[in-house]
Coordinates of N, CA and C in Angstrom, one line a residue:
X16 N 78.0 132.4 110.9 CA 77.6 131.4 110.0 C 78.7 130.3 109.8
X17 N 80.0 130.8 109.6 CA 81.1 129.9 109.4 C 81.4 129.0 110.6
X18 N 81.4 129.7 111.8 CA 81.7 128.9 113.0 C 80.6 127.9 113.3
X19 N 79.4 128.2 113.0 CA 78.3 127.2 113.2 C 78.4 126.0 112.3
X20 N 78.9 126.2 111.1 CA 79.0 125.2 110.1 C 80.2 124.2 110.5
X21 N 81.3 124.7 110.9 CA 82.5 123.9 111.1 C 82.2 122.9 112.3
X22 N 82.2 123.4 113.5 CA 81.9 122.4 114.6 C 81.8 123.3 115.9
X23 N 81.1 122.8 116.9 CA 81.0 123.5 118.1 C 82.3 123.8 118.8
X24 N 83.2 122.8 118.8 CA 84.5 123.0 119.5 C 85.4 124.0 118.9
X25 N 85.1 124.5 117.7 CA 85.9 125.4 117.0 C 85.6 126.9 117.5
X26 N 84.7 127.0 118.5 CA 84.5 128.3 119.1 C 85.7 128.8 119.8
X27 N 86.5 127.9 120.3 CA 87.7 128.2 121.0 C 88.8 128.6 120.0
X28 N 89.4 129.8 120.1 CA 90.4 130.3 119.1 C 91.6 129.3 118.9
X29 N 92.0 128.6 120.0 CA 93.1 127.8 119.9 C 92.9 126.7 118.9
X30 N 91.7 126.1 118.9 CA 91.4 125.1 117.9 C 91.4 125.6 116.5
X31 N 90.9 126.8 116.3 CA 90.9 127.4 115.0 C 92.4 127.6 114.5
X32 N 93.2 128.0 115.5 CA 94.7 128.2 115.1 C 95.3 126.9 114.8
X33 N 95.1 125.9 115.6 CA 95.7 124.6 115.3 C 95.1 124.0 114.0
X34 N 93.9 124.2 113.7 CA 93.3 123.7 112.5 C 93.9 124.4 111.3
X35 N 94.2 125.7 111.4 CA 94.8 126.4 110.3 C 96.2 126.0 110.1
X36 N 97.0 125.7 111.2 CA 98.4 125.3 111.1 C 98.4 123.9 110.4
X37 N 97.6 123.0 110.9 CA 97.6 121.7 110.3 C 97.2 121.7 108.8
X38 N 96.2 122.5 108.5 CA 95.8 122.6 107.1 C 96.9 123.1 106.2
X39 N 97.6 124.1 106.7 CA 98.8 124.7 105.9 C 99.9 123.7 105.8
X40 N 100.1 122.9 106.9 CA 101.2 121.9 106.8 C 100.8 120.8 105.8
X41 N 99.5 120.4 105.8 CA 99.1 119.4 104.9 C 99.2 119.9 103.5
X42 N 98.9 121.1 103.2 CA 99.0 121.7 101.8 C 100.5 121.7 101.4
X43 N 101.4 122.1 102.3 CA 102.8 122.1 102.0 C 103.3 120.7 101.7
X44 N 102.9 119.7 102.5 CA 103.3 118.4 102.2 C 102.8 117.8 100.9
X45 N 101.6 118.1 100.6 CA 101.0 117.7 99.3 C 101.7 118.3 98.2
X46 N 102.0 119.6 98.3 CA 102.7 120.3 97.2 C 104.1 119.7 97.0
X47 N 104.8 119.5 98.1 CA 106.1 118.9 98.0 C 106.1 117.5 97.3
X48 N 105.1 116.7 97.7 CA 104.9 115.4 97.1 C 104.6 115.5 95.6
X49 N 103.8 116.4 95.2 CA 103.4 116.5 93.8 C 104.7 117.0 93.0
X50 N 105.4 117.9 93.6 CA 106.6 118.4 92.9 C 107.6 117.3 92.7
X51 N 107.8 116.5 93.7 CA 108.7 115.4 93.7 C 108.3 114.3 92.6
X52 N 107.0 114.0 92.6 CA 106.5 113.1 91.6 C 106.7 113.6 90.2
X53 N 106.4 114.9 90.0 CA 106.6 115.5 88.6 C 108.1 115.4 88.3
X54 N 109.0 115.7 89.2 CA 110.4 115.7 88.9 C 110.8 114.3 88.5
X55 N 110.4 113.3 89.2 CA 110.7 111.9 89.0 C 110.2 111.5 87.6
X56 N 108.9 111.9 87.3 CA 108.3 111.5 86.0 C 109.1 112.2 84.8
X57 N 109.5 113.4 85.0 CA 110.2 114.1 83.9 C 111.6 113.4 83.7
X58 N 112.2 113.1 84.8 CA 113.5 112.4 84.7 C 113.4 111.1 84.0
X59 N 112.3 110.3 84.2 CA 112.1 109.0 83.6 C 111.7 109.2 82.1
X60 N 110.9 110.3 81.9 CA 110.4 110.5 80.5 C 111.5 111.0 79.6
X61 N 112.4 112.0 80.2 CA 113.4 112.6 79.4 C 114.7 112.6 80.2
X62 N 115.4 111.5 80.1 CA 116.7 111.4 80.9 C 117.7 112.4 80.5
X63 N 117.7 112.8 79.2 CA 118.8 113.7 78.8 C 118.5 115.1 79.3
X64 N 117.3 115.4 79.7 CA 117.0 116.8 80.2 C 117.4 116.9 81.7
X65 N 117.6 115.9 82.4 CA 118.0 115.9 83.8 C 119.4 116.5 84.0

């Protein structure tokens, strides 16, 4: 069911692997960006806490 929903070319394991790696890399980048934005916001909001 899952393979049929995603796409026909995902039947090849290599594409599944690459898609998983790219998805994990994207999640890591987004998490790092959010953490950096929060740190910057906290430093601006409370300079004495930095």
